[in-house]
Coordinates of C-alpha atoms in Angstrom, one line a residue:
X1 CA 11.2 50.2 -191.1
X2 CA 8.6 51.4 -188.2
X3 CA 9.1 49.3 -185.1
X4 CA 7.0 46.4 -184.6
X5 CA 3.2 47.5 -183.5
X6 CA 0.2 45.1 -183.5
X7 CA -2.2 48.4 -183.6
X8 CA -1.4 49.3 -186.8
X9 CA -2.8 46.0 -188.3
X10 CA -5.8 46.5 -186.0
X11 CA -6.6 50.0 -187.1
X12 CA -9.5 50.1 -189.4
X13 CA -8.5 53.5 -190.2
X14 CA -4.6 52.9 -190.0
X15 CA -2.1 55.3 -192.6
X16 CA 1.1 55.3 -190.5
X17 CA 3.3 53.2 -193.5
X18 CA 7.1 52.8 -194.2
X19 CA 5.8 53.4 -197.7
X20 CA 3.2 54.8 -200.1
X21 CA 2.5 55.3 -203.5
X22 CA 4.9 53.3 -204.8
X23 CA 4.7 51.5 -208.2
X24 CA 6.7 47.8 -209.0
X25 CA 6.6 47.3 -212.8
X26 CA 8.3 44.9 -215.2
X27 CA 10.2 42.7 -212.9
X28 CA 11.2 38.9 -212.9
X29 CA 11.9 37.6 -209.0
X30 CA 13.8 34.2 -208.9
X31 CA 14.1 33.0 -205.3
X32 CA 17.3 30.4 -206.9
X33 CA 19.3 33.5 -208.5
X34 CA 21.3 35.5 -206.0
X35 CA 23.7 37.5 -207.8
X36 CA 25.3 34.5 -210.0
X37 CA 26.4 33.0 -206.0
X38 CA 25.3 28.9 -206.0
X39 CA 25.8 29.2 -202.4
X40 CA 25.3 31.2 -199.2
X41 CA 27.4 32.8 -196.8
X42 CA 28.0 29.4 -195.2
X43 CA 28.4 27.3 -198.1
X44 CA 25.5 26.0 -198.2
X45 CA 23.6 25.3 -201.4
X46 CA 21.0 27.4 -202.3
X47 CA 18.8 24.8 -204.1
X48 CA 18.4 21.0 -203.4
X49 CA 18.6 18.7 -205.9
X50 CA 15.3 19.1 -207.6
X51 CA 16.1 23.1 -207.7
X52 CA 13.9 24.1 -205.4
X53 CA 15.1 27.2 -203.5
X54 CA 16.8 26.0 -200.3
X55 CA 17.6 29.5 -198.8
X56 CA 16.5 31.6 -195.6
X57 CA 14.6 33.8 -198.4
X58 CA 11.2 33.1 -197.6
X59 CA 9.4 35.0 -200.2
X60 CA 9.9 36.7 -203.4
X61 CA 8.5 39.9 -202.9
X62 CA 7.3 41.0 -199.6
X63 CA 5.1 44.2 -199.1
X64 CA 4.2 45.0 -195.2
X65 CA 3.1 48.4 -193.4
X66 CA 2.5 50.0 -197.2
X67 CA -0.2 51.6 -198.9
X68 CA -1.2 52.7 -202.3
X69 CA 1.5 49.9 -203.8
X70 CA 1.0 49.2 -207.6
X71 CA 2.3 45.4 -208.8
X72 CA 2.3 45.2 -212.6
X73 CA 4.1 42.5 -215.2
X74 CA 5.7 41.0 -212.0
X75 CA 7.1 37.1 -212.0
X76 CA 8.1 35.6 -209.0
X77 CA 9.4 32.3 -209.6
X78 CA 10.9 29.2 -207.2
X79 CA 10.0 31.1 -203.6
X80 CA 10.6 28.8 -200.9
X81 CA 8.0 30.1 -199.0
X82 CA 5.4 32.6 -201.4
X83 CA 5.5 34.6 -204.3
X84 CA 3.8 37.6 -203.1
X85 CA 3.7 37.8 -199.2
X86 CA 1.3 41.0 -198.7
X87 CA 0.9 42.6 -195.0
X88 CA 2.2 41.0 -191.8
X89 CA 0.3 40.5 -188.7
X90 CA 2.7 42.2 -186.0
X91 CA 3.8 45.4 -188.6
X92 CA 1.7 46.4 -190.3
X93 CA -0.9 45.5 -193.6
X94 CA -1.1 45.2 -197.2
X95 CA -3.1 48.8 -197.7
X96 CA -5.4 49.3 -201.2
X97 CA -3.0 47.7 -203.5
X98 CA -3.5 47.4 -207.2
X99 CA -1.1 43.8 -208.3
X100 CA -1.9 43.1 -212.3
X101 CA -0.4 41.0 -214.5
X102 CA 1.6 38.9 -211.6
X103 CA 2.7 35.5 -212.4
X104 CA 3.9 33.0 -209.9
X105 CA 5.4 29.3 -210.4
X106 CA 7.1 26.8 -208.3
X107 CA 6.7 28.2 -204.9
X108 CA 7.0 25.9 -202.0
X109 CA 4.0 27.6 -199.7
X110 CA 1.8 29.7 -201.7
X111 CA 1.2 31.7 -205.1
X112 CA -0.4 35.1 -203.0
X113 CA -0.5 35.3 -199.3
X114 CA -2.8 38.2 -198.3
X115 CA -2.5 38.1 -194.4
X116 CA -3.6 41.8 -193.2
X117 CA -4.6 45.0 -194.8
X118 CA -7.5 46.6 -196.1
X119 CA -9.1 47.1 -199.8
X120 CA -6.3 45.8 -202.4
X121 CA -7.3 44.4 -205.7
X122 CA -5.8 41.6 -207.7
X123 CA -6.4 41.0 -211.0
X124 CA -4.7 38.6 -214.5
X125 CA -3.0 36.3 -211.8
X126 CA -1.8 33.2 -213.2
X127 CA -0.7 30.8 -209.8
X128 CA 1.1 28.0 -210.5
X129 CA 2.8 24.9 -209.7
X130 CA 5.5 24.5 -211.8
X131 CA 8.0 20.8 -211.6
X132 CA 9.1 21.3 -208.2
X133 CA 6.4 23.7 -206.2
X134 CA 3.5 22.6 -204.6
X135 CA 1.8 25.6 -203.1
X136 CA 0.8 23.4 -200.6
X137 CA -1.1 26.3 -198.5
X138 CA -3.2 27.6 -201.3
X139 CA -2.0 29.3 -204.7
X140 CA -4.0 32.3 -203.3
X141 CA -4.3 32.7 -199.8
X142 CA -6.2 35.3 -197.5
X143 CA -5.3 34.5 -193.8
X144 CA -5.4 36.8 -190.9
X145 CA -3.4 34.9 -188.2
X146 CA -4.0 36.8 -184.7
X147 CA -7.1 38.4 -182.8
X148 CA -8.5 41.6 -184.0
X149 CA -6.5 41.7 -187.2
X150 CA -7.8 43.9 -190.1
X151 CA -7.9 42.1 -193.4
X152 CA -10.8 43.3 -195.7
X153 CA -12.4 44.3 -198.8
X154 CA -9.9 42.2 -201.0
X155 CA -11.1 41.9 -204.8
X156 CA -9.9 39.0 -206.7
X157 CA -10.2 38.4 -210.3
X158 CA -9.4 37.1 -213.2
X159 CA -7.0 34.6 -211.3
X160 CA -5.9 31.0 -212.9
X161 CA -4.7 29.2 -210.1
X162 CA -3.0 25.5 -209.4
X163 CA -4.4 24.9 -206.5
X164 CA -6.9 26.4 -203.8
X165 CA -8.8 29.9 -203.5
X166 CA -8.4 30.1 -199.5
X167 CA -9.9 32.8 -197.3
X168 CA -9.8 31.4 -193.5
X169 CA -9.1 33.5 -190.4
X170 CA -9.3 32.8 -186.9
X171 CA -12.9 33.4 -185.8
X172 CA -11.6 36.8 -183.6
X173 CA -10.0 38.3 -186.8
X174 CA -11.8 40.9 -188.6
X175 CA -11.9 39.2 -192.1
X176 CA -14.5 40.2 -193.9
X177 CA -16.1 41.8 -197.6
X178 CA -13.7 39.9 -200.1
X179 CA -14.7 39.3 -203.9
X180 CA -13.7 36.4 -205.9
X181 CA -14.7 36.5 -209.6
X182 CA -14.3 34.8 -212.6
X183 CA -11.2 32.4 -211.1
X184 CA -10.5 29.5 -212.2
X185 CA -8.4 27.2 -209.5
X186 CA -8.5 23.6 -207.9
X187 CA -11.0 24.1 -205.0
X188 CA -11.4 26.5 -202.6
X189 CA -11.6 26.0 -198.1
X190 CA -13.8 29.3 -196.6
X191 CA -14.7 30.2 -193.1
X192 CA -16.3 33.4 -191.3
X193 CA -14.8 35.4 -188.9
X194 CA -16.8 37.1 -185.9
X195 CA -17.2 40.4 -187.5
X196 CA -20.2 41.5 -189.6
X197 CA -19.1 41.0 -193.5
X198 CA -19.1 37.7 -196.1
X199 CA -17.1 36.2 -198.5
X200 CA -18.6 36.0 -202.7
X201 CA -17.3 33.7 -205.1
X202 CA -19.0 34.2 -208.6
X203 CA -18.8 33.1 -211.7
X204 CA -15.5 31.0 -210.9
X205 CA -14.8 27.2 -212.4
X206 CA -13.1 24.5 -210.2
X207 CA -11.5 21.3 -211.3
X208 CA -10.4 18.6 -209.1
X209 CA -9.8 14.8 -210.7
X210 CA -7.6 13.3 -207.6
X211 CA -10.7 12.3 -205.6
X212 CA -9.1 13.1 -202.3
X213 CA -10.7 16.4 -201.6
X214 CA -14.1 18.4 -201.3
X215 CA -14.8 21.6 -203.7
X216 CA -15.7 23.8 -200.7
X217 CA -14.1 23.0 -197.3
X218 CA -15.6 24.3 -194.5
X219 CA -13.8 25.3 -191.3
X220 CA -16.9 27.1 -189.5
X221 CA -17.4 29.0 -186.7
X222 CA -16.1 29.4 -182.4
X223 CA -18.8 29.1 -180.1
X224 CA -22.4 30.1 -181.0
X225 CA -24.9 30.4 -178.4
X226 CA -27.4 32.9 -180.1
X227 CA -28.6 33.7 -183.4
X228 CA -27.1 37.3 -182.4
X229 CA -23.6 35.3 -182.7
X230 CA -23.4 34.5 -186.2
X231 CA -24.1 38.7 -187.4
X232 CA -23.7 38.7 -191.2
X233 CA -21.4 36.6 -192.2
X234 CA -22.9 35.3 -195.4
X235 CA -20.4 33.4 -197.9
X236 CA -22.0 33.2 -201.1
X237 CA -20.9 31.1 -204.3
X238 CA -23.2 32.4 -207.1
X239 CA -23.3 30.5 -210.6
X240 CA -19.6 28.4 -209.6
X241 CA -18.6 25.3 -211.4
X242 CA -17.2 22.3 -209.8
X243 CA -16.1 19.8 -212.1
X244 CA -14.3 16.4 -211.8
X245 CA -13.6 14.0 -209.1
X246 CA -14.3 15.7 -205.9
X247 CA -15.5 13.7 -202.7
X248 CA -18.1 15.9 -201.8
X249 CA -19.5 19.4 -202.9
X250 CA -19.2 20.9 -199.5
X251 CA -17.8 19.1 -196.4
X252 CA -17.4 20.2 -192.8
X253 CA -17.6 18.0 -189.6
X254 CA -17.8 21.4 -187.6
X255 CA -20.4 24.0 -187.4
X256 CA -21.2 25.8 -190.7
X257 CA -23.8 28.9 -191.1
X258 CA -25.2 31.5 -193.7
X259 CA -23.6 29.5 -196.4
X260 CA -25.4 30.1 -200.0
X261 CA -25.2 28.1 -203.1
X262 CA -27.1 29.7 -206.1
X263 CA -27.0 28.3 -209.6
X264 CA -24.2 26.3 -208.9
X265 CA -23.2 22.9 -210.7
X266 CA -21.0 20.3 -208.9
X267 CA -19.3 16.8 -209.8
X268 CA -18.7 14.8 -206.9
X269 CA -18.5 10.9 -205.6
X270 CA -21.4 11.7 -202.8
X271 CA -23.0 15.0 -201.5
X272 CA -23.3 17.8 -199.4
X273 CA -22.1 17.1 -196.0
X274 CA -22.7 19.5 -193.3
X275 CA -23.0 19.1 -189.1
X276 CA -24.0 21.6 -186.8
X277 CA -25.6 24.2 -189.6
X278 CA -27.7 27.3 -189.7
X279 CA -29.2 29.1 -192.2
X280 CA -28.1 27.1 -195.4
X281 CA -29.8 28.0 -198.7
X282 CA -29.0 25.4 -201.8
X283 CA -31.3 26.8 -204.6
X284 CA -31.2 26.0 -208.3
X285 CA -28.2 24.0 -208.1
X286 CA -27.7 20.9 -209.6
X287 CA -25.6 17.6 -208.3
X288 CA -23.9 14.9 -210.7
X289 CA -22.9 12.6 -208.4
X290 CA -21.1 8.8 -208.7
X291 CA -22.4 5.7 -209.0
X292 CA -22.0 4.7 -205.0
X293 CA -23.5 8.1 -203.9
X294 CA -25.1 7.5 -200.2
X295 CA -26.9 11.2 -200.5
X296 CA -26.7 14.4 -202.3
X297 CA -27.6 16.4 -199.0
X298 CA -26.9 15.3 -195.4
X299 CA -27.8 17.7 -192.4
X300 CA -26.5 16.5 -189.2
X301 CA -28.3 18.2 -186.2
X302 CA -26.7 17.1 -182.6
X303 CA -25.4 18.4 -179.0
X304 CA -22.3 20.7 -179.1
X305 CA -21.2 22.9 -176.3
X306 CA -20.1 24.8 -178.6
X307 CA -22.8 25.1 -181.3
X308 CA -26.2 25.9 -179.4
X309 CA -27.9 27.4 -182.5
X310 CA -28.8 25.5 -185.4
X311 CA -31.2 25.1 -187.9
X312 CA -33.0 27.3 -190.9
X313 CA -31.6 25.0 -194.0
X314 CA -33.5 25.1 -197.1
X315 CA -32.9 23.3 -200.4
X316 CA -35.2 24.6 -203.0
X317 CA -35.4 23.8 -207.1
X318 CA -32.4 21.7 -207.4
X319 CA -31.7 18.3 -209.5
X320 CA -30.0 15.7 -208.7
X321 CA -28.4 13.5 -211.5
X322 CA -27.4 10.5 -210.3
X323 CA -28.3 6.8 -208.8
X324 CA -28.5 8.1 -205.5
X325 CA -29.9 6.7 -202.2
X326 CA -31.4 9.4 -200.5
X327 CA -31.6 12.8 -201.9
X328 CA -31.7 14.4 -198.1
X329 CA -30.7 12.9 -195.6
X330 CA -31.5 14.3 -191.8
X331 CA -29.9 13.3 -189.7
X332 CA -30.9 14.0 -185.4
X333 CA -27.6 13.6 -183.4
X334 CA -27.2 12.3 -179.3
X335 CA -29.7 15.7 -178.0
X336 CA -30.2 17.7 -180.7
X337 CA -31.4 20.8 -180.2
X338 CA -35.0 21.8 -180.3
X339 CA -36.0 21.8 -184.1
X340 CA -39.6 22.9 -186.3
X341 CA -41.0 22.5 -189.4
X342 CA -38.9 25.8 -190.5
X343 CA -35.6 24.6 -189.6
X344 CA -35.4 22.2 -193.0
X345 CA -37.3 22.9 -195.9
X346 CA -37.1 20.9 -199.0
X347 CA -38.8 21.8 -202.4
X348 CA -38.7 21.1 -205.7
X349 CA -35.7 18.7 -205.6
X350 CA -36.0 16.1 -208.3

C-alpha cells in the first residue's frame, strides 16, 4: 500500500493505484465469522449479545487507491461499521468501479459508503437492515469528508435500500454529477458542493410510515454572497415518489438553491419547508397532505450573513389534495433582502 497522500484523492485526473483491474466475484463477507475463532486476540468476544459484530473490523470489504475494480454476486453481512467502504479521503479513491449484484444486511453504519473517487457505477443493490443493523448513516452513502476532495460521476441504480439515499459533502468538496435511478429506499438528505455539477434522482419510490422524518433533507450551502456563488449546482428529482407518513416533502432551516421537483408525488403531514432559497422550481407535482396541514409551500426570506442571495422560486401547475390552510405561504424574515415580483411566482396551483 502507497503511502498516505491527500493529492491523490484531489486529482481529477489521478491513476497512481495500489490496484487495477481487478474483478471480486461470488463471495459471501460475514463481519461475525473469523476463521471459526468466537473471540479475538484478547479474549474478547467478537459479537454482543444480539450478534452484532463487536470487532475492530470496521467494514466488510474495503476498496481504497483502486481503479477499474469489478464487484459481482458479493454479500457482505453483519459489518460493524459498512458493507462496502469504497475510496478513503487521505489515500486515495474509489476509481470507475462496476459493483452488481451486491447485497448487504445488518451493518451497524451503512449498506455503501462511496467517500472519494471518480465515475463508479452501482447497480441490483439490495441494502438492508436485517434484526440487529441499523445503517444508521444511510444504506447508501456518498460523502466526501475533507476540502477539495474528488468524488464524482457516481451512477446508481436499481438499488432497494432500508434506509436513506445520501449524497452530502462539505461545501469545499468537489462532489458533483451523480445519478440515482429507479431506487427504491426510505428517504433521501442532499446537499451541493461548491463546484459546478448536480445531483438527479429519477424515477425512484420512497416510503416512510414513522412520521419522524422529511422525504428530502436539505443541508444547503456555505456562504453566498452573489448569484456567481451558487454555479450549477442543480439537484433534480424528476417523476419521484414519496409515500407514507413523512413530516414534510422537503425541509431545511438553512439555505437551499437550484433545487427542482418535476412530476413528483408526495405524502406528508404538512409541506414544503424551505428558508433562505434561490432558484426553486416545484412544477407538476402534486401534495397529499394530512388533516392538520398548516401549508403545502412555505418560503421563508430573512437576514443571514451568510446567505446574501435569495430569491427566484416558482411553483407552477401543481395540486394540492388536502384541507390545507394556506397553499403558499411567504413568509419576510427580520431584514430580508431586497425582493420583486420575479423572485416568487405562483401559477396554476389548485
Amino acid at each position: 500500500t502507497k503511502p498516505a497522500d491527500r493529492e491523490r484523492t484531489r486529482d481529477p485526473e489521478n491513476t497512481d493505484w495500489d490496484v487495477s483491474d481487478l474483478s471480486i466475484r461470488n463471495l459471501t463477507i460475514d463481519g461475525n465469522w473469523f476463521g471459526g475463532y468466537p473471540t479475538d486476540k484478547t479474549g474478547a468476544p467478537l459479537s454482543d449479545e444480539n450478534g452484532q459484530n463487536n470487532s475492530d473490523c470496521g467494514a466488510c470489504l474495503r476498496i481504497v487507491n483502486a481503479g477499474h475494480v469489478t464487484v459481482e454476486n458479493v454479500q457482505a453481512l453483519n459489518a460493524r461499521h459498512d458493507g462496502l467502504y469504497a475510496g478513503f479521503d487521505l489515500n486515495g479513491g474509489f476509481d470507475y468501479g462496476q459493483v452488481q449484484n451486491l447485497r448487504t444486511e445488518n451493518c451497524a453504519r451503512t449498506g455503501v459508503a462511496q467517500i472519494a473517487g471518480r465515475g463508479s457505477t452501482f447497480q441490483q443493490l439490495d441494502l438492508r437492515h436485517g434484526d440487529e443493523g441499523t445503517m444508521s448513516v444511510a444504506a447508501f452513502d456518498i460523502e466526501a469528508n475533507l476540502p477539495e476532495i474528488v468524488n464524482k460521476g457516481h451512477i446508481i441504480e436499481d438499488v432497494y435500500a432500508e434506509g436513506a439515499l445520501k449524497n452530502v459533502c462539505r461545501a469545499d468538496a468537489r462532489q458533483y454529477d451523480v445519478l440515482f435511478r429507479d431506487c427504491r429506499a426510505t428517504y433521501c438528505v442532499v446537499d451541493q458542493s461548491s463546484t459546478a455539477g448536480g445531483t438527479l434522482f429519477v424515477n425512484c419510490a420512497f416510503e416512510y410510515e414513522e412520521g419522524e422524518r422529511p422525504a428530502i433533507g436539505m443541508n444547503g450551502y456555505g456562504s453566498i454572497d452573489t448569484e456567481d456563488d451558487f454555479g450549477e449546482r442543480m439537484i433534480w428529482f424528476i417523476h419521484c415518489t414519496f409515500s407514507g407518513n413523512y413530516t414534510h416533502p422537503v425541509w431545511s432551516r438553512v439555505a437551499v438553491g437550484q433545487l427542482v421537483l418535476y412530476g413528483c408525488r408526495f405524502e406528508a403531514e404538512n409541506g414544503i419547508r424551505l428558508t433562505y432559497p434561490y432558484e426553486i422550481v416545484v412544477k407538476n407535482t402534486e401534495f397529499r397532505l394530512g388533516a392538520s396541514a398548516e401549508y403545502a409551500l412555505r418560503i421563508v426570506f430573512a437576514f443571514s450573513k451568510k446567505v446574501r442571495v435569495q430569491g427566484k422560486v416558482r411553483v407552477l401547475d401543481c395540486l394540492v389534495d388536502g384541507d390545507v390552510e394556506n397553499i403558499v405561504q411567504f413568509v419576510k424574515g427580520h431584514r430580508p433582502p431586497a425582493l420583486s415580483n420575479r423572485d416568487l411566482i405562483v401559477e396554476s396551483v389548485r
